[in-house]
mmCIF file of C-alpha atoms in Angstrom:
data_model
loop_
_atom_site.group_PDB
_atom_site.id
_atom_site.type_symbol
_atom_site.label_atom_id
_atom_site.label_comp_id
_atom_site.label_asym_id
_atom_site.label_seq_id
_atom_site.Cartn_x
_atom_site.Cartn_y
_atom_site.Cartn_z
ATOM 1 C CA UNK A 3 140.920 -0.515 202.747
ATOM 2 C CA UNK A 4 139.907 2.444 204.780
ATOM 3 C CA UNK A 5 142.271 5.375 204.915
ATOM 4 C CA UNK A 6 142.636 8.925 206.323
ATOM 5 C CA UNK A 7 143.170 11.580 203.612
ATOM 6 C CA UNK A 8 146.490 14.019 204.057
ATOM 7 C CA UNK A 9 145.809 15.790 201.498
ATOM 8 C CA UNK A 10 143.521 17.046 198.904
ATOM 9 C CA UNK A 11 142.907 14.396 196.192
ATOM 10 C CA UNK A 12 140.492 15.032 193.257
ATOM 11 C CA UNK A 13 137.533 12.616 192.988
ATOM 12 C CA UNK A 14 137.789 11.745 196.570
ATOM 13 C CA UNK A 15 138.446 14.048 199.419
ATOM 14 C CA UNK A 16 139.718 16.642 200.868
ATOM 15 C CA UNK A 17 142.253 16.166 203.780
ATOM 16 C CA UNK A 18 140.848 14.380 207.088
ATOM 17 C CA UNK A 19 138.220 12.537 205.110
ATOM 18 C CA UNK A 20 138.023 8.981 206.217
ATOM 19 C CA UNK A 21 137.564 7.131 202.627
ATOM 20 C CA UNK A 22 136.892 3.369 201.470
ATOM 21 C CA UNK A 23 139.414 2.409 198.728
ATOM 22 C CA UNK A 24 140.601 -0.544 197.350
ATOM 23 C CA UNK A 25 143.481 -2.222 198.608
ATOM 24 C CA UNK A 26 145.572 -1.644 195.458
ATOM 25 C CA UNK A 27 144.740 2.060 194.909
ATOM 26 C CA UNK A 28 145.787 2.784 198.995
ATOM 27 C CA UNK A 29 148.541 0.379 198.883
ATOM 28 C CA UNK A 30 150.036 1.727 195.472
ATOM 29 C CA UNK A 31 149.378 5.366 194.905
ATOM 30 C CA UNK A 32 147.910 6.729 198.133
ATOM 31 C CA UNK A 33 150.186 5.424 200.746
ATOM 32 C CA UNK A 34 153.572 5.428 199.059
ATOM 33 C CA UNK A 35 152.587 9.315 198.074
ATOM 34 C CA UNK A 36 151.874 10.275 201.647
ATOM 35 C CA UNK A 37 148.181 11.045 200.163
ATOM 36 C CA UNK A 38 146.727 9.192 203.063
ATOM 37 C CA UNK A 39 147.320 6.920 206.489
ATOM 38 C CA UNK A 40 145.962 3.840 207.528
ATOM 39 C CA UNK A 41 143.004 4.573 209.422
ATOM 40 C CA UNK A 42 143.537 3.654 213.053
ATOM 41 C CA UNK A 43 142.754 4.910 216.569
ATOM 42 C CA UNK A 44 145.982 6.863 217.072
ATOM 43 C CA UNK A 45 145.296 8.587 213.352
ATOM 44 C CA UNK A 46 142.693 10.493 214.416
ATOM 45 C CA UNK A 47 144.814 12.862 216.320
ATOM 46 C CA UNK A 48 146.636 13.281 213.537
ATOM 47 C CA UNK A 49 143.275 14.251 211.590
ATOM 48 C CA UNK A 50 142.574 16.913 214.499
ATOM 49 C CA UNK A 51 145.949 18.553 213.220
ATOM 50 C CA UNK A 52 145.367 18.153 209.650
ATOM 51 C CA UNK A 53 141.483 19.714 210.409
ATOM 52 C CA UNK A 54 143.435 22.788 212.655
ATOM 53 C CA UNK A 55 145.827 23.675 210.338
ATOM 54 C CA UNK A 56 143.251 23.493 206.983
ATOM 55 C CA UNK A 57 140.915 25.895 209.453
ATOM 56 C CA UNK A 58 143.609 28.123 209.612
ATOM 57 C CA UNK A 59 144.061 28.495 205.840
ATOM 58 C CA UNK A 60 140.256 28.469 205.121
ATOM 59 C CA UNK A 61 138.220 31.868 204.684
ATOM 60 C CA UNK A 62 135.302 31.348 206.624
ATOM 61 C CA UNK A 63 132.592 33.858 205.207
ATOM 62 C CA UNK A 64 132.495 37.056 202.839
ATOM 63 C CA UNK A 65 133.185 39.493 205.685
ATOM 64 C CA UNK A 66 136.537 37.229 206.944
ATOM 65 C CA UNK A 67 136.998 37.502 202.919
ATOM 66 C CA UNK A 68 137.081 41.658 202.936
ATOM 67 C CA UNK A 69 139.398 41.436 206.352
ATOM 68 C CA UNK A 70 141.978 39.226 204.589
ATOM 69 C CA UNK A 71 141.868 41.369 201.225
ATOM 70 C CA UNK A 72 142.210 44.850 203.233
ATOM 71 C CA UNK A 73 145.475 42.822 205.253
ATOM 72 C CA UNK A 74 147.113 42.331 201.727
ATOM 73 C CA UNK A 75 146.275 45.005 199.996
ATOM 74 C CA UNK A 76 147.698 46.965 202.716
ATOM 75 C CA UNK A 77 150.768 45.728 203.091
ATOM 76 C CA UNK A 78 153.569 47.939 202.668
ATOM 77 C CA UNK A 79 155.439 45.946 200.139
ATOM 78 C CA UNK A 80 155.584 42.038 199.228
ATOM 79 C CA UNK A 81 159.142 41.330 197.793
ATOM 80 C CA UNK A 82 160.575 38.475 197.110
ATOM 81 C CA UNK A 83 164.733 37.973 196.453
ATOM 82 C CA UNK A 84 165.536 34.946 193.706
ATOM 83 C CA UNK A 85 168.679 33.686 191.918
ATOM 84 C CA UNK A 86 169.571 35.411 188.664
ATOM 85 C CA UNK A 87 171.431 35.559 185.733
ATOM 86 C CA UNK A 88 173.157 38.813 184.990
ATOM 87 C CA UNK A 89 170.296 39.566 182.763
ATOM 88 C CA UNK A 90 167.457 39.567 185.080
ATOM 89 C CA UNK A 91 166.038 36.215 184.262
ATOM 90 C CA UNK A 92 165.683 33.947 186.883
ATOM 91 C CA UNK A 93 167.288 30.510 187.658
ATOM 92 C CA UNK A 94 163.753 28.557 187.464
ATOM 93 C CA UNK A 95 160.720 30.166 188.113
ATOM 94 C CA UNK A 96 158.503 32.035 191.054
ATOM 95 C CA UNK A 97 155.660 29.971 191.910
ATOM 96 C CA UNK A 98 151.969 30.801 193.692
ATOM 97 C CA UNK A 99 153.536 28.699 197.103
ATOM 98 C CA UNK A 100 156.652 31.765 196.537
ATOM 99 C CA UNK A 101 154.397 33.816 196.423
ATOM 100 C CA UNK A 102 152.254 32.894 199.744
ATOM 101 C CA UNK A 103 155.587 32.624 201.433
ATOM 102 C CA UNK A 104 156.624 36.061 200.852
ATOM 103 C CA UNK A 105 153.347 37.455 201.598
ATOM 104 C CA UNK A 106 153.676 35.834 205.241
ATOM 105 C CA UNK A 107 157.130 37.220 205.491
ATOM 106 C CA UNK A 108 156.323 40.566 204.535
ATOM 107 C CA UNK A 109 153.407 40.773 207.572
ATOM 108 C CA UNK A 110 150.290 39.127 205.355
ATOM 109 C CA UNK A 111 147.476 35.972 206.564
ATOM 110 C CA UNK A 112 148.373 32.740 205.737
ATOM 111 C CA UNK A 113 147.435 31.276 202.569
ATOM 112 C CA UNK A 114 146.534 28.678 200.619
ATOM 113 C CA UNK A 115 148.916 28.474 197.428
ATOM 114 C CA UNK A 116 145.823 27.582 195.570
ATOM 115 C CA UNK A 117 144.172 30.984 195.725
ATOM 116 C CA UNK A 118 146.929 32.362 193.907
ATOM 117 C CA UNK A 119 146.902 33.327 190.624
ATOM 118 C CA UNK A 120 150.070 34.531 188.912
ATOM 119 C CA UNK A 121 150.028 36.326 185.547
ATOM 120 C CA UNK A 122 151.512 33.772 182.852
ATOM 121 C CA UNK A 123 151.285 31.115 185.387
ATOM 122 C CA UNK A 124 154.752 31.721 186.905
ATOM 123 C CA UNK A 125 156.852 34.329 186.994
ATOM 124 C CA UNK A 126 159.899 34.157 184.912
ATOM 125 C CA UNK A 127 161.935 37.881 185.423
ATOM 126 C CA UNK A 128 162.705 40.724 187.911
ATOM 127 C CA UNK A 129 160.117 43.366 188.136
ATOM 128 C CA UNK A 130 157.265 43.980 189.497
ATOM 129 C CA UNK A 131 154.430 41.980 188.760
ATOM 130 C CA UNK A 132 150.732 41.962 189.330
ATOM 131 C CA UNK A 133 148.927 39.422 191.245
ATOM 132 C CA UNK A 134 145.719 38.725 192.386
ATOM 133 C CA UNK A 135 144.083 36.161 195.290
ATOM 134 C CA UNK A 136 141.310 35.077 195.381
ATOM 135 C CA UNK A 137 139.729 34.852 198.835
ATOM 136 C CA UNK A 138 136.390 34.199 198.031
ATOM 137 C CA UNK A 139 134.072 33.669 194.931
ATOM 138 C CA UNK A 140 132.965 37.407 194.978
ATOM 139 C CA UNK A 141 136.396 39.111 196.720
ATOM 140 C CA UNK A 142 139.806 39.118 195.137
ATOM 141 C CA UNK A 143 142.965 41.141 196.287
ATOM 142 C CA UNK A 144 145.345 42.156 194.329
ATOM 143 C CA UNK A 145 148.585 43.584 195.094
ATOM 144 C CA UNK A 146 152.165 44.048 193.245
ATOM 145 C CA UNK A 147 155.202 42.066 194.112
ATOM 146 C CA UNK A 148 158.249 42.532 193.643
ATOM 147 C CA UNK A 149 160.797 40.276 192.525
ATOM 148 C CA UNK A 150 164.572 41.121 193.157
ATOM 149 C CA UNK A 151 167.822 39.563 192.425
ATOM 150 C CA UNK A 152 169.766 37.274 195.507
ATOM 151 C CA UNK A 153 173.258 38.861 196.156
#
């Protein structure tokens, strides 16, 4: 069966690969998971999309690298409002895709949630709380965000 890819899927592509499966691994975990489309003439325009908006995330080279990490690091301030308890622990947790969100709201590049990397894995409290991107293998930003309680 030949599919496009939609998304990132270890072992065998990243999104807007064409890929050879068989039938039953398209027909019962790809497709149903919107991992992939049936390859056909009108996909490809939706692999043009899925190729623009993956350019758009991707860091092309170490100096685009030092661009994006001088954009976050010098943003004003990254803040992020949750639901808590009266304590100050959160309803659920603050995750690396929160966390890209809020750095777009606040003025920040797009990124990918997967250059993210919390401390603890997700954030559990109010506060302010370190965390740290990284762009490229040799360039990592790191900024603090801030985590406030929804009214």
């Amino acid at each position: 069966m030949k599919l496009i890819l939609t998304a990132d899927v270890d072992n065998l592509g990243a999104p807007g690969d064409t890929v050879e499966v068989k039938d039953g691994y398209g027909r019962n975990f790809l497709l149903p998971r919107g991992l992939a489309i049936v390859a056909t003439r009108g996909a490809e325009k939706q692999v043009a999309g899925i190729r623009r908006a993956q350019d758009a995330r991707k860091v092309r080279d170490l100096d685009h690298a030092n661009e994006l990490k001088q954009a976050i690091e010098g943003l004003e301030s990254v803040s992020l409002s949750v639901k808590t308890a009266g304590t100050g622990k959160l309803f659920g947790s603050v995750t690396t895709a929160d966390v890209a969100g809020a750095i777009k709201s606040a003025g920040g590049p797009v990124l990918d949630k997967r250059s993210i990397e919390l401390p603890k894995a997700h954030i559990k409290s109010t506060g302010k709380h370190g965390v740290v991107v990284h762009l490229h293998p040799d360039v990592a930003a790191k900024f603090t965000l801030q985590v406030d309680a929804a009214e």
